[in-house]
């Protein structure tokens, strides 16, 4: 008789004697790990037995770890065709022009000029009137600085009444600055768009609001700018602001800026308009002039606009590229 047969016989004997024998617990099958679905990445944290404690992320981590829904892909071929600086064409005429334009700004950020510029990493791009090319210039300046090895850029569309940054980049509307100001979004990080250009992050203007002017001049905006200046102190923040002579929003923003680039359209903006606009931002320590839409001299010609401000150095650059069809003029 085998061991199993003897065990069964013994159990029968115990039952006949009235002794209760407990039934053995059923053996639970070992869990089988399911393979990940195609296209879904499984992180190590999702299969560990212990809870994972994540420390408060640094500002750089907030941007680097932005949700996938907030990561966007810019069409570099489209941008290049529309006259923008792109990383895949570093030696194009427009790229060379913006290398010259950005140099004094970067030197001020690095403290390499005569004096230290307070909030030098906050740069506002504006104009006297609409249509002079300020948004085109702000985007190109951001793209050019993002190509630097030592700088990252946050491009903020602060022209909330007439936003154009996302449209110029070929992107759909998205939540942004206004959503944070009205409390629809609780954090700046929630509205940042990380791009396929490694060092470039965008903050859209966000939802339209009937009290946009008041919101940009509010204490909430002041606190938001202070937060960006301190939280993102290691990067350059470029504000595409409204025109100076149309609304008061740009003047409210200018109070916080360390540097202002004022775009002037060649052969259109009057001397009086330029002087009036400059008087509205006289509190800013550094003002640089950019002469846009210059005719003649091809894409390599530069024109100096005759104003010197700040530390005694005023810069003006002009290029014909802004007149090409399809280039944004806002």
PDB file of C-alpha atoms in Angstrom:
ATOM      1  CA  UNK A   1       0.000   0.000   0.000  1.00  0.00           C
ATOM      2  CA  UNK A   2       1.376   3.397  -0.965  1.00  0.00           C
ATOM      3  CA  UNK A   3       1.860   6.352   1.403  1.00  0.00           C
ATOM      4  CA  UNK A   4      -1.096   8.189  -0.143  1.00  0.00           C
ATOM      5  CA  UNK A   5      -3.407   5.136   0.248  1.00  0.00           C
ATOM      6  CA  UNK A   6      -2.393   4.721   3.897  1.00  0.00           C
ATOM      7  CA  UNK A   7      -3.057   8.437   4.560  1.00  0.00           C
ATOM      8  CA  UNK A   8      -6.542   8.195   3.033  1.00  0.00           C
ATOM      9  CA  UNK A   9      -7.306   5.052   5.100  1.00  0.00           C
ATOM     10  CA  UNK A  10      -6.158   6.792   8.294  1.00  0.00           C
ATOM     11  CA  UNK A  11      -8.397   9.789   7.601  1.00  0.00           C
ATOM     12  CA  UNK A  12     -11.385   7.466   7.166  1.00  0.00           C
ATOM     13  CA  UNK A  13     -10.614   5.825  10.483  1.00  0.00           C
ATOM     14  CA  UNK A  14     -10.465   9.185  12.277  1.00  0.00           C
ATOM     15  CA  UNK A  15     -13.770  10.273  10.778  1.00  0.00           C
ATOM     16  CA  UNK A  16     -15.454   6.973  11.831  1.00  0.00           C
ATOM     17  CA  UNK A  17     -14.156   7.568  15.379  1.00  0.00           C
ATOM     18  CA  UNK A  18     -15.900  10.974  15.421  1.00  0.00           C
ATOM     19  CA  UNK A  19     -12.725  13.037  15.265  1.00  0.00           C
ATOM     20  CA  UNK A  20     -13.141  16.184  13.131  1.00  0.00           C
ATOM     21  CA  UNK A  21     -10.422  16.584  10.591  1.00  0.00           C
ATOM     22  CA  UNK A  22     -10.012  20.146   9.112  1.00  0.00           C
ATOM     23  CA  UNK A  23     -10.031  20.446   5.364  1.00  0.00           C
ATOM     24  CA  UNK A  24      -6.750  21.713   3.935  1.00  0.00           C
ATOM     25  CA  UNK A  25      -6.881  25.302   2.633  1.00  0.00           C
ATOM     26  CA  UNK A  26      -6.866  25.512  -1.139  1.00  0.00           C
ATOM     27  CA  UNK A  27      -3.552  26.506  -2.562  1.00  0.00           C
ATOM     28  CA  UNK A  28      -3.612  30.026  -4.033  1.00  0.00           C
ATOM     29  CA  UNK A  29      -2.010  30.292  -7.454  1.00  0.00           C
ATOM     30  CA  UNK A  30       0.958  32.620  -7.690  1.00  0.00           C
ATOM     31  CA  UNK A  31       0.110  35.957  -9.361  1.00  0.00           C
ATOM     32  CA  UNK A  32       1.274  36.140 -12.920  1.00  0.00           C
ATOM     33  CA  UNK A  33       2.635  39.512 -14.035  1.00  0.00           C
ATOM     34  CA  UNK A  34       0.715  40.801 -17.015  1.00  0.00           C
ATOM     35  CA  UNK A  35       2.827  42.052 -19.902  1.00  0.00           C
ATOM     36  CA  UNK A  36       2.496  45.785 -20.519  1.00  0.00           C
ATOM     37  CA  UNK A  37       0.150  46.892 -23.245  1.00  0.00           C
ATOM     38  CA  UNK A  38       1.804  48.078 -26.455  1.00  0.00           C
ATOM     39  CA  UNK A  39       2.865  51.719 -26.229  1.00  0.00           C
ATOM     40  CA  UNK A  40       2.524  51.895 -22.415  1.00  0.00           C
ATOM     41  CA  UNK A  41       5.689  52.333 -20.402  1.00  0.00           C
ATOM     42  CA  UNK A  42       5.785  50.607 -17.002  1.00  0.00           C
ATOM     43  CA  UNK A  43       7.938  52.360 -14.435  1.00  0.00           C
ATOM     44  CA  UNK A  44       9.854  50.515 -11.728  1.00  0.00           C
ATOM     45  CA  UNK A  45       7.920  52.365  -9.062  1.00  0.00           C
ATOM     46  CA  UNK A  46       4.691  50.707 -10.217  1.00  0.00           C
ATOM     47  CA  UNK A  47       5.947  47.193  -9.357  1.00  0.00           C
ATOM     48  CA  UNK A  48       7.807  47.851  -6.134  1.00  0.00           C
ATOM     49  CA  UNK A  49       6.329  46.543  -2.875  1.00  0.00           C
ATOM     50  CA  UNK A  50       7.188  49.615  -0.791  1.00  0.00           C
ATOM     51  CA  UNK A  51       5.616  53.073  -1.251  1.00  0.00           C
ATOM     52  CA  UNK A  52       7.835  55.511  -3.101  1.00  0.00           C
ATOM     53  CA  UNK A  53       8.369  58.874  -1.428  1.00  0.00           C
ATOM     54  CA  UNK A  54       9.184  61.665  -3.870  1.00  0.00           C
ATOM     55  CA  UNK A  55      10.768  64.851  -2.573  1.00  0.00           C
ATOM     56  CA  UNK A  56       9.484  68.254  -3.626  1.00  0.00           C
ATOM     57  CA  UNK A  57      10.718  68.729  -7.180  1.00  0.00           C
ATOM     58  CA  UNK A  58      12.999  71.570  -8.087  1.00  0.00           C
ATOM     59  CA  UNK A  59      11.796  74.084 -10.729  1.00  0.00           C
ATOM     60  CA  UNK A  60      13.878  72.295 -13.358  1.00  0.00           C
ATOM     61  CA  UNK A  61      12.289  68.974 -12.381  1.00  0.00           C
ATOM     62  CA  UNK A  62       8.793  70.453 -12.621  1.00  0.00           C
ATOM     63  CA  UNK A  63       9.431  71.326 -16.238  1.00  0.00           C
ATOM     64  CA  UNK A  64      11.355  68.164 -17.104  1.00  0.00           C
ATOM     65  CA  UNK A  65       8.632  65.971 -15.578  1.00  0.00           C
ATOM     66  CA  UNK A  66       5.699  67.836 -17.094  1.00  0.00           C
ATOM     67  CA  UNK A  67       2.739  65.549 -17.882  1.00  0.00           C
ATOM     68  CA  UNK A  68       2.771  63.979 -21.314  1.00  0.00           C
ATOM     69  CA  UNK A  69      -0.386  65.937 -22.115  1.00  0.00           C
ATOM     70  CA  UNK A  70       1.659  69.126 -21.657  1.00  0.00           C
ATOM     71  CA  UNK A  71       4.433  68.076 -24.000  1.00  0.00           C
ATOM     72  CA  UNK A  72       4.141  69.418 -27.513  1.00  0.00           C
ATOM     73  CA  UNK A  73       6.004  68.965 -30.762  1.00  0.00           C
ATOM     74  CA  UNK A  74       6.850  72.018 -32.832  1.00  0.00           C
ATOM     75  CA  UNK A  75       6.977  71.546 -36.593  1.00  0.00           C
ATOM     76  CA  UNK A  76      10.500  72.805 -37.244  1.00  0.00           C
ATOM     77  CA  UNK A  77      10.100  72.694 -41.019  1.00  0.00           C
ATOM     78  CA  UNK A  78       6.991  74.878 -40.796  1.00  0.00           C
ATOM     79  CA  UNK A  79       8.720  77.298 -38.447  1.00  0.00           C
ATOM     80  CA  UNK A  80      11.721  77.606 -40.729  1.00  0.00           C
ATOM     81  CA  UNK A  81       9.472  78.228 -43.718  1.00  0.00           C
ATOM     82  CA  UNK A  82       7.701  81.025 -41.832  1.00  0.00           C
ATOM     83  CA  UNK A  83      10.936  82.800 -40.990  1.00  0.00           C
ATOM     84  CA  UNK A  84      11.654  81.523 -37.477  1.00  0.00           C
ATOM     85  CA  UNK A  85      14.935  80.426 -35.954  1.00  0.00           C
ATOM     86  CA  UNK A  86      15.163  76.615 -35.747  1.00  0.00           C
ATOM     87  CA  UNK A  87      17.811  74.311 -34.245  1.00  0.00           C
ATOM     88  CA  UNK A  88      18.109  72.342 -37.476  1.00  0.00           C
ATOM     89  CA  UNK A  89      19.156  75.507 -39.370  1.00  0.00           C
ATOM     90  CA  UNK A  90      21.658  77.154 -37.007  1.00  0.00           C
ATOM     91  CA  UNK A  91      23.425  79.069 -39.785  1.00  0.00           C
ATOM     92  CA  UNK A  92      20.403  80.594 -41.505  1.00  0.00           C
ATOM     93  CA  UNK A  93      20.363  84.396 -41.979  1.00  0.00           C
ATOM     94  CA  UNK A  94      17.628  84.831 -39.360  1.00  0.00           C
ATOM     95  CA  UNK A  95      19.601  82.724 -36.859  1.00  0.00           C
ATOM     96  CA  UNK A  96      22.687  84.886 -37.411  1.00  0.00           C
ATOM     97  CA  UNK A  97      20.664  88.051 -36.903  1.00  0.00           C
ATOM     98  CA  UNK A  98      19.223  86.906 -33.592  1.00  0.00           C
ATOM     99  CA  UNK A  99      22.631  85.806 -32.368  1.00  0.00           C
ATOM    100  CA  UNK A 100      23.638  89.454 -32.533  1.00  0.00           C
ATOM    101  CA  UNK A 101      20.363  90.653 -31.010  1.00  0.00           C
ATOM    102  CA  UNK A 102      20.519  88.326 -28.011  1.00  0.00           C
ATOM    103  CA  UNK A 103      24.163  88.947 -27.050  1.00  0.00           C
ATOM    104  CA  UNK A 104      23.669  92.180 -25.045  1.00  0.00           C
ATOM    105  CA  UNK A 105      20.673  90.630 -23.295  1.00  0.00           C
ATOM    106  CA  UNK A 106      22.674  87.574 -22.242  1.00  0.00           C
ATOM    107  CA  UNK A 107      25.589  89.718 -21.087  1.00  0.00           C
ATOM    108  CA  UNK A 108      23.229  91.665 -18.851  1.00  0.00           C
ATOM    109  CA  UNK A 109      21.866  88.423 -17.390  1.00  0.00           C
ATOM    110  CA  UNK A 110      25.416  87.258 -16.702  1.00  0.00           C
ATOM    111  CA  UNK A 111      26.452  90.619 -15.223  1.00  0.00           C
ATOM    112  CA  UNK A 112      29.140  91.182 -17.832  1.00  0.00           C
ATOM    113  CA  UNK A 113      28.284  94.830 -18.487  1.00  0.00           C
ATOM    114  CA  UNK A 114      29.113  97.872 -16.373  1.00  0.00           C
ATOM    115  CA  UNK A 115      26.492  97.216 -13.699  1.00  0.00           C
ATOM    116  CA  UNK A 116      24.371  94.395 -12.339  1.00  0.00           C
ATOM    117  CA  UNK A 117      20.876  94.379 -13.829  1.00  0.00           C
ATOM    118  CA  UNK A 118      18.199  93.568 -11.271  1.00  0.00           C
ATOM    119  CA  UNK A 119      15.831  90.904 -12.636  1.00  0.00           C
ATOM    120  CA  UNK A 120      17.969  90.765 -15.759  1.00  0.00           C
ATOM    121  CA  UNK A 121      16.466  87.381 -16.612  1.00  0.00           C
ATOM    122  CA  UNK A 122      13.025  89.000 -17.041  1.00  0.00           C
ATOM    123  CA  UNK A 123      12.875  90.313 -20.607  1.00  0.00           C
ATOM    124  CA  UNK A 124       9.819  92.010 -22.105  1.00  0.00           C
ATOM    125  CA  UNK A 125       9.389  92.328 -25.870  1.00  0.00           C
ATOM    126  CA  UNK A 126       6.964  95.065 -26.841  1.00  0.00           C
ATOM    127  CA  UNK A 127       6.290  97.802 -29.404  1.00  0.00           C
ATOM    128  CA  UNK A 128       4.595 101.162 -29.643  1.00  0.00           C
ATOM    129  CA  UNK A 129       1.721  99.999 -31.849  1.00  0.00           C
ATOM    130  CA  UNK A 130       0.213  96.714 -33.070  1.00  0.00           C
ATOM    131  CA  UNK A 131       1.621  95.062 -36.166  1.00  0.00           C
ATOM    132  CA  UNK A 132       5.279  96.031 -35.736  1.00  0.00           C
ATOM    133  CA  UNK A 133       6.448  92.442 -35.303  1.00  0.00           C
ATOM    134  CA  UNK A 134       6.875  92.121 -31.532  1.00  0.00           C
ATOM    135  CA  UNK A 135       5.470  88.559 -31.268  1.00  0.00           C
ATOM    136  CA  UNK A 136       7.586  87.446 -34.218  1.00  0.00           C
ATOM    137  CA  UNK A 137      10.608  88.954 -32.470  1.00  0.00           C
ATOM    138  CA  UNK A 138       9.752  87.515 -29.042  1.00  0.00           C
ATOM    139  CA  UNK A 139       9.388  83.996 -30.439  1.00  0.00           C
ATOM    140  CA  UNK A 140      12.611  84.229 -32.432  1.00  0.00           C
ATOM    141  CA  UNK A 141      14.484  85.614 -29.449  1.00  0.00           C
ATOM    142  CA  UNK A 142      13.231  82.732 -27.287  1.00  0.00           C
ATOM    143  CA  UNK A 143      14.129  80.165 -29.936  1.00  0.00           C
ATOM    144  CA  UNK A 144      17.585  81.643 -30.382  1.00  0.00           C
ATOM    145  CA  UNK A 145      18.373  81.728 -26.649  1.00  0.00           C
ATOM    146  CA  UNK A 146      17.044  78.160 -26.272  1.00  0.00           C
ATOM    147  CA  UNK A 147      19.774  77.049 -28.692  1.00  0.00           C
ATOM    148  CA  UNK A 148      22.404  78.235 -26.206  1.00  0.00           C
ATOM    149  CA  UNK A 149      24.160  75.519 -24.208  1.00  0.00           C
ATOM    150  CA  UNK A 150      23.926  77.331 -20.873  1.00  0.00           C
ATOM    151  CA  UNK A 151      20.445  78.849 -20.943  1.00  0.00           C
ATOM    152  CA  UNK A 152      16.861  77.654 -20.781  1.00  0.00           C
ATOM    153  CA  UNK A 153      13.924  79.841 -21.795  1.00  0.00           C
ATOM    154  CA  UNK A 154      10.355  80.309 -20.638  1.00  0.00           C
ATOM    155  CA  UNK A 155       8.310  82.175 -23.276  1.00  0.00           C
ATOM    156  CA  UNK A 156       5.194  83.798 -21.765  1.00  0.00           C
ATOM    157  CA  UNK A 157       2.399  85.070 -24.009  1.00  0.00           C
ATOM    158  CA  UNK A 158       1.344  88.075 -21.942  1.00  0.00           C
ATOM    159  CA  UNK A 159      -0.592  89.755 -24.758  1.00  0.00           C
ATOM    160  CA  UNK A 160      -3.775  88.289 -23.288  1.00  0.00           C
ATOM    161  CA  UNK A 161      -6.178  90.488 -25.257  1.00  0.00           C
ATOM    162  CA  UNK A 162      -4.682  89.414 -28.577  1.00  0.00           C
ATOM    163  CA  UNK A 163      -2.552  86.290 -28.009  1.00  0.00           C
ATOM    164  CA  UNK A 164      -0.634  85.061 -31.027  1.00  0.00           C
ATOM    165  CA  UNK A 165       2.271  82.904 -29.829  1.00  0.00           C
ATOM    166  CA  UNK A 166       0.527  79.525 -30.076  1.00  0.00           C
ATOM    167  CA  UNK A 167      -1.028  80.365 -33.441  1.00  0.00           C
ATOM    168  CA  UNK A 168       2.322  81.494 -34.833  1.00  0.00           C
ATOM    169  CA  UNK A 169       3.876  78.219 -33.678  1.00  0.00           C
ATOM    170  CA  UNK A 170       1.090  76.178 -35.274  1.00  0.00           C
ATOM    171  CA  UNK A 171      -0.415  75.073 -31.934  1.00  0.00           C
ATOM    172  CA  UNK A 172      -4.034  74.965 -30.737  1.00  0.00           C
ATOM    173  CA  UNK A 173      -5.278  77.146 -27.840  1.00  0.00           C
ATOM    174  CA  UNK A 174      -4.334  75.948 -24.358  1.00  0.00           C
ATOM    175  CA  UNK A 175      -4.677  76.952 -20.727  1.00  0.00           C
ATOM    176  CA  UNK A 176      -2.149  79.478 -19.545  1.00  0.00           C
ATOM    177  CA  UNK A 177      -1.468  82.734 -17.763  1.00  0.00           C
ATOM    178  CA  UNK A 178      -5.059  83.928 -17.384  1.00  0.00           C
ATOM    179  CA  UNK A 179      -6.183  80.569 -15.997  1.00  0.00           C
ATOM    180  CA  UNK A 180      -3.625  80.891 -13.202  1.00  0.00           C
ATOM    181  CA  UNK A 181      -4.603  84.511 -12.471  1.00  0.00           C
ATOM    182  CA  UNK A 182      -8.322  83.739 -12.131  1.00  0.00           C
ATOM    183  CA  UNK A 183      -7.663  80.636 -10.014  1.00  0.00           C
ATOM    184  CA  UNK A 184      -8.736  78.021 -12.568  1.00  0.00           C
ATOM    185  CA  UNK A 185      -5.255  76.527 -12.279  1.00  0.00           C
ATOM    186  CA  UNK A 186      -3.485  76.449  -8.929  1.00  0.00           C
ATOM    187  CA  UNK A 187       0.097  76.214 -10.163  1.00  0.00           C
ATOM    188  CA  UNK A 188       2.293  77.655 -12.884  1.00  0.00           C
ATOM    189  CA  UNK A 189       3.558  74.162 -13.647  1.00  0.00           C
ATOM    190  CA  UNK A 190       0.041  73.088 -14.687  1.00  0.00           C
ATOM    191  CA  UNK A 191       0.022  75.397 -17.721  1.00  0.00           C
ATOM    192  CA  UNK A 192       3.593  75.021 -18.969  1.00  0.00           C
ATOM    193  CA  UNK A 193       4.096  73.435 -22.375  1.00  0.00           C
ATOM    194  CA  UNK A 194       7.379  71.591 -22.771  1.00  0.00           C
ATOM    195  CA  UNK A 195       8.523  71.492 -26.401  1.00  0.00           C
ATOM    196  CA  UNK A 196      10.718  69.230 -28.487  1.00  0.00           C
ATOM    197  CA  UNK A 197      13.314  72.026 -28.392  1.00  0.00           C
ATOM    198  CA  UNK A 198      15.085  70.918 -25.235  1.00  0.00           C
ATOM    199  CA  UNK A 199      15.570  74.284 -23.550  1.00  0.00           C
ATOM    200  CA  UNK A 200      12.268  75.935 -24.552  1.00  0.00           C
ATOM    201  CA  UNK A 201       9.100  75.969 -22.436  1.00  0.00           C
ATOM    202  CA  UNK A 202       5.968  77.992 -23.287  1.00  0.00           C
ATOM    203  CA  UNK A 203       3.282  79.538 -21.083  1.00  0.00           C
ATOM    204  CA  UNK A 204       0.246  80.396 -23.264  1.00  0.00           C
ATOM    205  CA  UNK A 205      -1.983  83.403 -22.621  1.00  0.00           C
ATOM    206  CA  UNK A 206      -4.842  81.090 -21.674  1.00  0.00           C
ATOM    207  CA  UNK A 207      -8.578  81.705 -21.675  1.00  0.00           C
ATOM    208  CA  UNK A 208      -9.956  85.075 -22.803  1.00  0.00           C
ATOM    209  CA  UNK A 209     -11.231  87.241 -19.962  1.00  0.00           C
ATOM    210  CA  UNK A 210     -13.224  90.453 -20.072  1.00  0.00           C
ATOM    211  CA  UNK A 211     -11.096  91.941 -17.269  1.00  0.00           C
ATOM    212  CA  UNK A 212      -7.746  90.979 -18.741  1.00  0.00           C
ATOM    213  CA  UNK A 213      -6.316  94.477 -18.341  1.00  0.00           C
ATOM    214  CA  UNK A 214      -7.173  94.630 -14.652  1.00  0.00           C
ATOM    215  CA  UNK A 215      -5.837  91.130 -14.043  1.00  0.00           C
ATOM    216  CA  UNK A 216      -2.468  91.926 -15.602  1.00  0.00           C
ATOM    217  CA  UNK A 217      -2.174  94.956 -13.326  1.00  0.00           C
ATOM    218  CA  UNK A 218      -3.405  93.108 -10.241  1.00  0.00           C
ATOM    219  CA  UNK A 219      -1.548  91.996  -7.127  1.00  0.00           C
ATOM    220  CA  UNK A 220      -2.001  88.409  -8.328  1.00  0.00           C
ATOM    221  CA  UNK A 221       0.025  89.193 -11.435  1.00  0.00           C
ATOM    222  CA  UNK A 222       2.671  90.946  -9.368  1.00  0.00           C
ATOM    223  CA  UNK A 223       3.008  87.901  -7.126  1.00  0.00           C
ATOM    224  CA  UNK A 224       3.076  85.598 -10.136  1.00  0.00           C
ATOM    225  CA  UNK A 225       5.932  87.522 -11.730  1.00  0.00           C
ATOM    226  CA  UNK A 226       7.835  87.507  -8.449  1.00  0.00           C
ATOM    227  CA  UNK A 227       7.318  83.751  -8.216  1.00  0.00           C
ATOM    228  CA  UNK A 228       8.590  83.214 -11.744  1.00  0.00           C
ATOM    229  CA  UNK A 229      11.590  85.474 -11.151  1.00  0.00           C
ATOM    230  CA  UNK A 230      12.638  83.547  -8.044  1.00  0.00           C
ATOM    231  CA  UNK A 231      11.399  80.037  -8.797  1.00  0.00           C
ATOM    232  CA  UNK A 232      12.907  80.078 -12.281  1.00  0.00           C
ATOM    233  CA  UNK A 233      15.897  82.279 -11.523  1.00  0.00           C
ATOM    234  CA  UNK A 234      18.189  79.971 -13.504  1.00  0.00           C
ATOM    235  CA  UNK A 235      16.410  80.611 -16.793  1.00  0.00           C
ATOM    236  CA  UNK A 236      15.507  83.560 -18.993  1.00  0.00           C
ATOM    237  CA  UNK A 237      11.815  84.483 -19.064  1.00  0.00           C
ATOM    238  CA  UNK A 238      10.633  86.338 -22.153  1.00  0.00           C
ATOM    239  CA  UNK A 239       7.270  88.127 -22.049  1.00  0.00           C
ATOM    240  CA  UNK A 240       5.489  88.922 -25.304  1.00  0.00           C
ATOM    241  CA  UNK A 241       3.590  91.945 -24.018  1.00  0.00           C
ATOM    242  CA  UNK A 242       0.838  94.131 -25.497  1.00  0.00           C
ATOM    243  CA  UNK A 243       1.834  97.306 -27.398  1.00  0.00           C
ATOM    244  CA  UNK A 244       2.662 100.230 -25.132  1.00  0.00           C
ATOM    245  CA  UNK A 245       0.419 102.884 -26.695  1.00  0.00           C
ATOM    246  CA  UNK A 246      -2.738 100.763 -27.024  1.00  0.00           C
ATOM    247  CA  UNK A 247      -3.311  99.458 -23.503  1.00  0.00           C
ATOM    248  CA  UNK A 248      -1.846  99.945 -20.040  1.00  0.00           C
ATOM    249  CA  UNK A 249      -0.979  96.266 -19.524  1.00  0.00           C
ATOM    250  CA  UNK A 250       2.540  96.583 -20.932  1.00  0.00           C
ATOM    251  CA  UNK A 251       3.305  99.484 -18.591  1.00  0.00           C
ATOM    252  CA  UNK A 252       2.200  97.400 -15.611  1.00  0.00           C
ATOM    253  CA  UNK A 253       4.465  94.545 -16.726  1.00  0.00           C
ATOM    254  CA  UNK A 254       7.403  96.850 -17.421  1.00  0.00           C
ATOM    255  CA  UNK A 255       7.723  97.752 -13.744  1.00  0.00           C
ATOM    256  CA  UNK A 256       8.942  94.220 -13.002  1.00  0.00           C
ATOM    257  CA  UNK A 257      11.261  93.790 -15.975  1.00  0.00           C
ATOM    258  CA  UNK A 258      15.049  93.934 -15.922  1.00  0.00           C
ATOM    259  CA  UNK A 259      15.306  94.390 -19.694  1.00  0.00           C
ATOM    260  CA  UNK A 260      12.954  95.535 -22.438  1.00  0.00           C
ATOM    261  CA  UNK A 261      13.300  95.021 -26.169  1.00  0.00           C
ATOM    262  CA  UNK A 262      11.175  97.509 -28.070  1.00  0.00           C
ATOM    263  CA  UNK A 263      10.416  96.576 -31.658  1.00  0.00           C
ATOM    264  CA  UNK A 264      10.104  99.477 -34.099  1.00  0.00           C
ATOM    265  CA  UNK A 265       8.744  99.007 -37.609  1.00  0.00           C
ATOM    266  CA  UNK A 266      10.926 100.734 -40.194  1.00  0.00           C
ATOM    267  CA  UNK A 267       9.278 103.454 -42.293  1.00  0.00           C
ATOM    268  CA  UNK A 268       6.026 103.254 -40.333  1.00  0.00           C
ATOM    269  CA  UNK A 269       6.437 104.028 -36.628  1.00  0.00           C
ATOM    270  CA  UNK A 270       6.892 107.737 -36.066  1.00  0.00           C
ATOM    271  CA  UNK A 271       9.609 109.375 -34.014  1.00  0.00           C
ATOM    272  CA  UNK A 272       6.940 110.767 -31.693  1.00  0.00           C
ATOM    273  CA  UNK A 273       5.373 107.335 -31.077  1.00  0.00           C
ATOM    274  CA  UNK A 274       8.760 105.875 -30.182  1.00  0.00           C
ATOM    275  CA  UNK A 275       9.529 108.672 -27.699  1.00  0.00           C
ATOM    276  CA  UNK A 276       6.085 108.355 -26.123  1.00  0.00           C
ATOM    277  CA  UNK A 277       6.453 104.589 -25.755  1.00  0.00           C
ATOM    278  CA  UNK A 278       9.922 104.895 -24.232  1.00  0.00           C
ATOM    279  CA  UNK A 279       8.639 107.436 -21.723  1.00  0.00           C
ATOM    280  CA  UNK A 280       6.067 104.855 -20.565  1.00  0.00           C
ATOM    281  CA  UNK A 281       8.810 102.366 -19.630  1.00  0.00           C
ATOM    282  CA  UNK A 282      11.419 104.743 -18.276  1.00  0.00           C
ATOM    283  CA  UNK A 283      11.577 102.836 -14.966  1.00  0.00           C
ATOM    284  CA  UNK A 284      13.174  99.822 -16.648  1.00  0.00           C
ATOM    285  CA  UNK A 285      16.985  99.946 -16.313  1.00  0.00           C
ATOM    286  CA  UNK A 286      17.806  98.549 -19.772  1.00  0.00           C
ATOM    287  CA  UNK A 287      15.972  99.242 -23.023  1.00  0.00           C
ATOM    288  CA  UNK A 288      17.124  97.863 -26.352  1.00  0.00           C
ATOM    289  CA  UNK A 289      15.729  98.878 -29.728  1.00  0.00           C
ATOM    290  CA  UNK A 290      15.070  96.433 -32.549  1.00  0.00           C
ATOM    291  CA  UNK A 291      14.358  97.989 -35.969  1.00  0.00           C
ATOM    292  CA  UNK A 292      12.144  95.529 -37.814  1.00  0.00           C
ATOM    293  CA  UNK A 293      11.063  95.092 -41.460  1.00  0.00           C
ATOM    294  CA  UNK A 294      13.991  96.998 -42.969  1.00  0.00           C
ATOM    295  CA  UNK A 295      13.973  97.125 -46.761  1.00  0.00           C
ATOM    296  CA  UNK A 296      17.200  96.844 -48.671  1.00  0.00           C
ATOM    297  CA  UNK A 297      20.414  95.066 -47.805  1.00  0.00           C
ATOM    298  CA  UNK A 298      18.807  91.619 -48.022  1.00  0.00           C
ATOM    299  CA  UNK A 299      18.536  89.375 -44.993  1.00  0.00           C
ATOM    300  CA  UNK A 300      21.963  90.336 -43.705  1.00  0.00           C
ATOM    301  CA  UNK A 301      21.482  94.084 -43.363  1.00  0.00           C
ATOM    302  CA  UNK A 302      21.202  95.731 -39.990  1.00  0.00           C
ATOM    303  CA  UNK A 303      19.969  99.218 -39.214  1.00  0.00           C
ATOM    304  CA  UNK A 304      20.790 101.095 -36.041  1.00  0.00           C
ATOM    305  CA  UNK A 305      17.980 103.096 -34.492  1.00  0.00           C
ATOM    306  CA  UNK A 306      19.335 106.260 -32.922  1.00  0.00           C
ATOM    307  CA  UNK A 307      18.484 105.871 -29.226  1.00  0.00           C
ATOM    308  CA  UNK A 308      20.732 104.962 -26.319  1.00  0.00           C
ATOM    309  CA  UNK A 309      19.271 104.087 -22.924  1.00  0.00           C
ATOM    310  CA  UNK A 310      20.056 102.091 -19.803  1.00  0.00           C
ATOM    311  CA  UNK A 311      23.769 101.961 -19.090  1.00  0.00           C
ATOM    312  CA  UNK A 312      24.608 104.136 -22.041  1.00  0.00           C
ATOM    313  CA  UNK A 313      24.286 101.413 -24.639  1.00  0.00           C
ATOM    314  CA  UNK A 314      21.220 101.188 -26.792  1.00  0.00           C
ATOM    315  CA  UNK A 315      20.982  98.659 -29.565  1.00  0.00           C
ATOM    316  CA  UNK A 316      18.856  98.641 -32.671  1.00  0.00           C
ATOM    317  CA  UNK A 317      18.726  95.937 -35.298  1.00  0.00           C
ATOM    318  CA  UNK A 318      16.790  95.799 -38.515  1.00  0.00           C
ATOM    319  CA  UNK A 319      16.225  92.950 -40.925  1.00  0.00           C
ATOM    320  CA  UNK A 320      14.222  92.500 -44.079  1.00  0.00           C
ATOM    321  CA  UNK A 321      13.068  89.007 -43.227  1.00  0.00           C
ATOM    322  CA  UNK A 322      10.070  90.277 -41.275  1.00  0.00           C
ATOM    323  CA  UNK A 323       8.479  91.443 -44.531  1.00  0.00           C
ATOM    324  CA  UNK A 324       8.296  87.966 -46.003  1.00  0.00           C
ATOM    325  CA  UNK A 325       4.804  86.644 -46.556  1.00  0.00           C
ATOM    326  CA  UNK A 326       3.634  84.441 -43.700  1.00  0.00           C
ATOM    327  CA  UNK A 327       5.783  86.032 -41.026  1.00  0.00           C
ATOM    328  CA  UNK A 328       3.812  87.140 -37.956  1.00  0.00           C
ATOM    329  CA  UNK A 329       3.603  90.887 -37.568  1.00  0.00           C
ATOM    330  CA  UNK A 330       1.880  91.102 -34.187  1.00  0.00           C
TER     331      UNK A 330
END
